[in-house]
Amino acid sequence: MNAPDSRLVLDLAELRQELLPLVGGKNAALGELLRELAHAGVRVPPGFALTTAAWRAHLAAAGLETRIAQRMTGLDVADVRALAAAGSEIRGWIACAPLLQQVATAAREAYADLGRRCGEADTDVAVRSSATAEDLPEASFAGQQETFLNVRGWPALERAIRDCFASLYTDRAIAYRASRGIEHASVALSVGVQKMVRSDLACAGVIFTLDTESGFRDVVLITGAWGLGEAIVQGRVNPDEYWVHKPTLAAGHSALLRRELGTKALRIVYGPGTARTVSEERVPLEDRARFVLGEGEVLQLARWAVAIEEHFSRRAGAPTPMDIEWAKDGRSGELWILQARPETVHARAGPRMELFELTGKGRILVRGKSVGSRIGCGPVRVVHSVAELERFQPGEVLVAEMTDPDWEPVLRRASAVVTDQGGRTCHAAIVSREAGVPCVVGTGTATSVLADGLEVTVSCAAGAEGHVYEGRVPFRREEIDLATLPRPRVPLLVNLADPDQAFRLAALPCAGVGLLRIEFLVTNWIGIHPMACAHPERVEDLSARAEVLRRSSHAGSPAEFFVERLASGVAVIAAAFHPRPVIVRFSDFKTSEYARLLGGAGFEPEEANPMLGFRGASRYYDERYRDGFALECAALRRVRERMGLTNVRVMIPFCRTLGEGRAVLAEMARNGLVRGEGGLEVWVMCEIPNNVVLAAEFSALFDGFSIGSNDLTQLALGVDRDSPLLAHVFDERDPGVKRLIESVVRTAHEHGRPVGICGQAPSDHPEFAEWLAALGIDSISLTPDSLPDVARRLAERQTEGSG
């Protein structure tokens, strides 16, 4: 909003306002926005705004400008008591001052007109604030001022307007402006009055047009929960989460990459009174167990969010990620956009990457959702209310059921923040991100498990799940300047199978993903044996069968659960690196590993030597696993065809013979994955000596080779790679192993096939990577942490060679 209009009340209907009153600028700019959003089909409730002119007139008429300036002089915002006293006094002055007659008359008439348009007198409205300095590109003022919901009737609205004016001087707003060097007198307030959307009868949430934890720009993150959206903003619930890929959405694909079910234990609804009251209630178990949005609704919100982002980016002359609130009306079923502001944390981030890693071990006390990727240590301070904030000392780990915006000055002095409730878009998460403080939300038990004075380590460095460890666990921090990291001639890729790390690691200057192991996703994202999902009726252990059905209940069937989860994990990684290639290897569990999965024991034979047994390609066309392989194929088809992520290539592991290769290709074709169709490339792992001996013949079947140096070394040297007794013999740099690698590179190139390597050797031995580059290998895939050093080393050798 922030409209520098000389009028006191601005009826945005004259600007074709069926849209958003809480985005700002001059009237012409606002009109342009409304026309653009109307063209995009975006729905935003009607309303009107009290301009900053009304705010300034309110202060001037009450003679408050000088009094406020004097009261603020010399205030130490670090003194919690002094801050609270000053804020309370100033807010009292502003809220108790009557509205100017002309402001009150104009607002009352606008409210009456809004009621006529909505078909009801004393219609329910939301009263929202927007400050002239609010939501600058370098600072987030989210939650600094107040919002009042379910306001009915002119007396309640008049009071809400004055309270909204007064909220420019909440304790948190005063402290935040002081920390940012913003003069209090330079900030003014406008108030938006917006028809309520009855999301108390449906759902609401928050949208970010980037990934909040990594800053990755090509996704839209949507959160949602039952009831009014304040439950999410305040961190009262653990919401559902949805990620949508912008490029494939724009191309017309169903680009919902991932969805995660939140607990959504409570919701905020209209209270029993007739005006300005809301209350909390428990959500029925059956509603907690289902998602608040369907896929079509998620995609619709994502398209609207992209349209809003594109508008603000054009106005700013630079990419401008957005923080947006949405709601669904339970009476009409319609979706609405309520407000939007620029995202401020990652928007200002430079081309640098921080890598945190625990170097020691500790006992995990609580788990929750991680915010950011940092690690922090310190003594615990459990805080139950704002009255207890005085006890907090800088450097402590703040632990609370949830945080309140008034706690903001303290949050920024914490070494870490841990909450029982909340999701990744709640107040604690937003403030922690901006302050660079590690934060774990939604733990459920932190305030009961962690006690004052207990030394803990809070880690957000392991992906989506954050951990709180007992004691001070050693860790290391590395900062990489991505802009100066060299790019050697041989393309470097990464080995990656953790979707939670994908958006962050995609910033590395690499050529794609050289190895995505499906078995990692099966273990960590699904946890159920593929055949148990294909045939739950064949799971003999009744308790295991019941658990399979319970875990997959929201998906409709265990088979659909497996396909959705596997497709989701692959899609997140493929989207992160899009359009760079991502090579997905079909599952390569050994029978002993498969048997440990839920429901797996009855599907796996016992083998004396699983390493050389029923694994890899041999499983895919065998009746004992054929239906499980069909689920793997279905997931990859969904990623490529439905989601549009055609940068996915597939790879066959442990393919012993040419006949086996043909059988697997035929099985893939029966499941809709045909080599060459839609540009599908099928690669094969080169990890058996027979792959080297028959490289020419394998070249006729497959589009490329990826050397698995671990198995190739094991089979070339006759060494069990897992045996500690023979660890001194196992060495990928052995002359015999290197000769095999030389042979397959030479033969494959003679037949026009590329060769990469995805084994561990070049990550552990940089000199081995140098040898591979000199050999003329087409790509080297590395562990992400080793890529920077290998890139520098290869670049140095190139410079020396050309010198």
PDB file of N, CA and C in Angstrom, residues 94-145:
ATOM      1  N   ILE A  94      -1.290   7.056  21.059  1.00  0.00           N
ATOM      2  CA  ILE A  94      -1.824   7.019  19.694  1.00  0.00           C
ATOM      3  C   ILE A  94      -3.207   6.384  19.669  1.00  0.00           C
ATOM      4  N   ALA A  95      -3.383   5.270  20.395  1.00  0.00           N
ATOM      5  CA  ALA A  95      -4.654   4.554  20.346  1.00  0.00           C
ATOM      6  C   ALA A  95      -5.776   5.320  21.025  1.00  0.00           C
ATOM      7  N   CYS A  96      -5.437   6.108  22.014  1.00  0.00           N
ATOM      8  CA  CYS A  96      -6.480   6.856  22.741  1.00  0.00           C
ATOM      9  C   CYS A  96      -6.878   8.147  22.047  1.00  0.00           C
ATOM     10  N   ALA A  97      -6.071   8.609  21.123  1.00  0.00           N
ATOM     11  CA  ALA A  97      -6.406   9.841  20.404  1.00  0.00           C
ATOM     12  C   ALA A  97      -7.541   9.553  19.424  1.00  0.00           C
ATOM     13  N   PRO A  98      -8.590  10.377  19.410  1.00  0.00           N
ATOM     14  CA  PRO A  98      -9.707  10.123  18.492  1.00  0.00           C
ATOM     15  C   PRO A  98      -9.295  10.371  17.043  1.00  0.00           C
ATOM     16  N   LEU A  99      -9.932   9.652  16.139  1.00  0.00           N
ATOM     17  CA  LEU A  99      -9.689   9.907  14.723  1.00  0.00           C
ATOM     18  C   LEU A  99     -10.195  11.296  14.359  1.00  0.00           C
ATOM     19  N   LEU A 100      -9.502  11.947  13.442  1.00  0.00           N
ATOM     20  CA  LEU A 100     -10.006  13.210  12.902  1.00  0.00           C
ATOM     21  C   LEU A 100     -11.395  12.988  12.320  1.00  0.00           C
ATOM     22  N   GLN A 101     -12.253  13.981  12.452  1.00  0.00           N
ATOM     23  CA  GLN A 101     -13.623  13.816  11.976  1.00  0.00           C
ATOM     24  C   GLN A 101     -13.669  13.472  10.502  1.00  0.00           C
ATOM     25  N   GLN A 102     -12.823  14.147   9.709  1.00  0.00           N
ATOM     26  CA  GLN A 102     -12.874  13.884   8.269  1.00  0.00           C
ATOM     27  C   GLN A 102     -12.351  12.485   7.937  1.00  0.00           C
ATOM     28  N   VAL A 103     -11.368  11.993   8.731  1.00  0.00           N
ATOM     29  CA  VAL A 103     -10.880  10.629   8.528  1.00  0.00           C
ATOM     30  C   VAL A 103     -11.975   9.642   8.908  1.00  0.00           C
ATOM     31  N   ALA A 104     -12.581   9.847  10.062  1.00  0.00           N
ATOM     32  CA  ALA A 104     -13.620   8.941  10.529  1.00  0.00           C
ATOM     33  C   ALA A 104     -14.799   8.896   9.558  1.00  0.00           C
ATOM     34  N   THR A 105     -15.199  10.075   9.060  1.00  0.00           N
ATOM     35  CA  THR A 105     -16.332  10.120   8.133  1.00  0.00           C
ATOM     36  C   THR A 105     -16.015   9.375   6.848  1.00  0.00           C
ATOM     37  N   ALA A 106     -14.829   9.634   6.281  1.00  0.00           N
ATOM     38  CA  ALA A 106     -14.459   8.972   5.024  1.00  0.00           C
ATOM     39  C   ALA A 106     -14.341   7.465   5.215  1.00  0.00           C
ATOM     40  N   ALA A 107     -13.728   7.026   6.320  1.00  0.00           N
ATOM     41  CA  ALA A 107     -13.568   5.594   6.572  1.00  0.00           C
ATOM     42  C   ALA A 107     -14.927   4.929   6.799  1.00  0.00           C
ATOM     43  N   ARG A 108     -15.803   5.623   7.527  1.00  0.00           N
ATOM     44  CA  ARG A 108     -17.126   5.029   7.801  1.00  0.00           C
ATOM     45  C   ARG A 108     -17.918   4.873   6.515  1.00  0.00           C
ATOM     46  N   GLU A 109     -17.828   5.873   5.634  1.00  0.00           N
ATOM     47  CA  GLU A 109     -18.538   5.783   4.365  1.00  0.00           C
ATOM     48  C   GLU A 109     -17.955   4.671   3.484  1.00  0.00           C
ATOM     49  N   ALA A 110     -16.625   4.548   3.493  1.00  0.00           N
ATOM     50  CA  ALA A 110     -15.990   3.486   2.711  1.00  0.00           C
ATOM     51  C   ALA A 110     -16.391   2.108   3.239  1.00  0.00           C
ATOM     52  N   TYR A 111     -16.508   1.983   4.554  1.00  0.00           N
ATOM     53  CA  TYR A 111     -16.896   0.703   5.154  1.00  0.00           C
ATOM     54  C   TYR A 111     -18.348   0.378   4.796  1.00  0.00           C
ATOM     55  N   ALA A 112     -19.193   1.376   4.821  1.00  0.00           N
ATOM     56  CA  ALA A 112     -20.596   1.158   4.454  1.00  0.00           C
ATOM     57  C   ALA A 112     -20.702   0.732   2.998  1.00  0.00           C
ATOM     58  N   ASP A 113     -19.927   1.386   2.138  1.00  0.00           N
ATOM     59  CA  ASP A 113     -19.946   1.026   0.718  1.00  0.00           C
ATOM     60  C   ASP A 113     -19.437  -0.404   0.517  1.00  0.00           C
ATOM     61  N   LEU A 114     -18.405  -0.793   1.262  1.00  0.00           N
ATOM     62  CA  LEU A 114     -17.887  -2.157   1.172  1.00  0.00           C
ATOM     63  C   LEU A 114     -18.973  -3.152   1.590  1.00  0.00           C
ATOM     64  N   GLY A 115     -19.722  -2.816   2.643  1.00  0.00           N
ATOM     65  CA  GLY A 115     -20.808  -3.684   3.081  1.00  0.00           C
ATOM     66  C   GLY A 115     -21.865  -3.851   2.011  1.00  0.00           C
ATOM     67  N   ARG A 116     -22.183  -2.733   1.310  1.00  0.00           N
ATOM     68  CA  ARG A 116     -23.188  -2.825   0.243  1.00  0.00           C
ATOM     69  C   ARG A 116     -22.683  -3.726  -0.885  1.00  0.00           C
ATOM     70  N   ARG A 117     -21.397  -3.590  -1.219  1.00  0.00           N
ATOM     71  CA  ARG A 117     -20.839  -4.432  -2.286  1.00  0.00           C
ATOM     72  C   ARG A 117     -20.821  -5.906  -1.889  1.00  0.00           C
ATOM     73  N   CYS A 118     -20.638  -6.171  -0.594  1.00  0.00           N
ATOM     74  CA  CYS A 118     -20.574  -7.551  -0.121  1.00  0.00           C
ATOM     75  C   CYS A 118     -21.941  -8.103   0.266  1.00  0.00           C
ATOM     76  N   GLY A 119     -22.970  -7.252   0.212  1.00  0.00           N
ATOM     77  CA  GLY A 119     -24.326  -7.723   0.474  1.00  0.00           C
ATOM     78  C   GLY A 119     -24.671  -7.870   1.934  1.00  0.00           C
ATOM     79  N   GLU A 120     -23.912  -7.221   2.836  1.00  0.00           N
ATOM     80  CA  GLU A 120     -24.258  -7.303   4.253  1.00  0.00           C
ATOM     81  C   GLU A 120     -23.751  -6.067   4.985  1.00  0.00           C
ATOM     82  N   ALA A 121     -24.599  -5.487   5.814  1.00  0.00           N
ATOM     83  CA  ALA A 121     -24.158  -4.390   6.665  1.00  0.00           C
ATOM     84  C   ALA A 121     -23.230  -4.948   7.736  1.00  0.00           C
ATOM     85  N   ASP A 122     -22.369  -4.092   8.251  1.00  0.00           N
ATOM     86  CA  ASP A 122     -21.409  -4.512   9.282  1.00  0.00           C
ATOM     87  C   ASP A 122     -20.658  -5.777   8.862  1.00  0.00           C
ATOM     88  N   THR A 123     -20.203  -5.785   7.613  1.00  0.00           N
ATOM     89  CA  THR A 123     -19.498  -6.955   7.103  1.00  0.00           C
ATOM     90  C   THR A 123     -18.190  -7.168   7.852  1.00  0.00           C
ATOM     91  N   ASP A 124     -17.747  -8.413   7.931  1.00  0.00           N
ATOM     92  CA  ASP A 124     -16.507  -8.734   8.658  1.00  0.00           C
ATOM     93  C   ASP A 124     -15.293  -8.390   7.798  1.00  0.00           C
ATOM     94  N   VAL A 125     -14.314  -7.744   8.418  1.00  0.00           N
ATOM     95  CA  VAL A 125     -13.128  -7.298   7.693  1.00  0.00           C
ATOM     96  C   VAL A 125     -11.872  -7.623   8.490  1.00  0.00           C
ATOM     97  N   ALA A 126     -10.759  -7.619   7.762  1.00  0.00           N
ATOM     98  CA  ALA A 126      -9.432  -7.674   8.379  1.00  0.00           C
ATOM     99  C   ALA A 126      -8.829  -6.281   8.297  1.00  0.00           C
ATOM    100  N   VAL A 127      -8.163  -5.880   9.366  1.00  0.00           N
ATOM    101  CA  VAL A 127      -7.525  -4.565   9.406  1.00  0.00           C
ATOM    102  C   VAL A 127      -6.016  -4.798   9.477  1.00  0.00           C
ATOM    103  N   ARG A 128      -5.317  -4.391   8.435  1.00  0.00           N
ATOM    104  CA  ARG A 128      -3.890  -4.695   8.292  1.00  0.00           C
ATOM    105  C   ARG A 128      -3.089  -3.408   8.180  1.00  0.00           C
ATOM    106  N   SER A 129      -1.850  -3.467   8.638  1.00  0.00           N
ATOM    107  CA  SER A 129      -0.981  -2.292   8.611  1.00  0.00           C
ATOM    108  C   SER A 129       0.099  -2.450   7.563  1.00  0.00           C
ATOM    109  N   SER A 130       0.587  -1.313   7.073  1.00  0.00           N
ATOM    110  CA  SER A 130       1.714  -1.314   6.144  1.00  0.00           C
ATOM    111  C   SER A 130       2.486  -0.016   6.339  1.00  0.00           C
ATOM    112  N   ALA A 131       3.749  -0.143   6.744  1.00  0.00           N
ATOM    113  CA  ALA A 131       4.569   1.033   7.025  1.00  0.00           C
ATOM    114  C   ALA A 131       5.340   1.453   5.784  1.00  0.00           C
ATOM    115  N   THR A 132       5.664   2.744   5.685  1.00  0.00           N
ATOM    116  CA  THR A 132       6.339   3.255   4.492  1.00  0.00           C
ATOM    117  C   THR A 132       7.734   2.693   4.342  1.00  0.00           C
ATOM    118  N   ALA A 133       8.388   2.268   5.433  1.00  0.00           N
ATOM    119  CA  ALA A 133       9.714   1.649   5.332  1.00  0.00           C
ATOM    120  C   ALA A 133       9.620   0.141   5.368  1.00  0.00           C
ATOM    121  N   GLU A 134       8.368  -0.370   5.389  1.00  0.00           N
ATOM    122  CA  GLU A 134       8.184  -1.808   5.595  1.00  0.00           C
ATOM    123  C   GLU A 134       8.643  -2.592   4.386  1.00  0.00           C
ATOM    124  N   ASP A 135       9.318  -3.733   4.683  1.00  0.00           N
ATOM    125  CA  ASP A 135       9.666  -4.710   3.669  1.00  0.00           C
ATOM    126  C   ASP A 135      10.526  -4.124   2.562  1.00  0.00           C
ATOM    127  N   LEU A 136      11.584  -3.413   2.989  1.00  0.00           N
ATOM    128  CA  LEU A 136      12.613  -2.996   2.063  1.00  0.00           C
ATOM    129  C   LEU A 136      13.364  -4.223   1.580  1.00  0.00           C
ATOM    130  N   PRO A 137      14.078  -4.140   0.441  1.00  0.00           N
ATOM    131  CA  PRO A 137      14.803  -5.316  -0.040  1.00  0.00           C
ATOM    132  C   PRO A 137      15.810  -5.847   0.956  1.00  0.00           C
ATOM    133  N   GLU A 138      16.305  -4.972   1.851  1.00  0.00           N
ATOM    134  CA  GLU A 138      17.342  -5.425   2.781  1.00  0.00           C
ATOM    135  C   GLU A 138      16.815  -5.684   4.177  1.00  0.00           C
ATOM    136  N   ALA A 139      15.524  -5.568   4.412  1.00  0.00           N
ATOM    137  CA  ALA A 139      15.004  -5.778   5.762  1.00  0.00           C
ATOM    138  C   ALA A 139      13.567  -6.263   5.702  1.00  0.00           C
ATOM    139  N   SER A 140      13.236  -7.198   6.565  1.00  0.00           N
ATOM    140  CA  SER A 140      11.876  -7.725   6.631  1.00  0.00           C
ATOM    141  C   SER A 140      11.175  -7.148   7.858  1.00  0.00           C
ATOM    142  N   PHE A 141      10.055  -6.456   7.618  1.00  0.00           N
ATOM    143  CA  PHE A 141       9.273  -5.919   8.728  1.00  0.00           C
ATOM    144  C   PHE A 141       8.069  -6.811   9.023  1.00  0.00           C
ATOM    145  N   ALA A 142       8.171  -8.062   8.552  1.00  0.00           N
ATOM    146  CA  ALA A 142       7.057  -8.984   8.751  1.00  0.00           C
ATOM    147  C   ALA A 142       6.728  -9.113  10.228  1.00  0.00           C
ATOM    148  N   GLY A 143       5.445  -8.912  10.564  1.00  0.00           N
ATOM    149  CA  GLY A 143       5.013  -9.081  11.938  1.00  0.00           C
ATOM    150  C   GLY A 143       5.327  -7.916  12.850  1.00  0.00           C
ATOM    151  N   GLN A 144       5.873  -6.813  12.326  1.00  0.00           N
ATOM    152  CA  GLN A 144       6.248  -5.698  13.192  1.00  0.00           C
ATOM    153  C   GLN A 144       5.015  -4.948  13.694  1.00  0.00           C
ATOM    154  N   GLN A 145       4.043  -4.777  12.807  1.00  0.00           N
ATOM    155  CA  GLN A 145       2.809  -4.098  13.199  1.00  0.00           C
ATOM    156  C   GLN A 145       1.684  -5.124  13.349  1.00  0.00           C
TER     157      GLN A 145
END
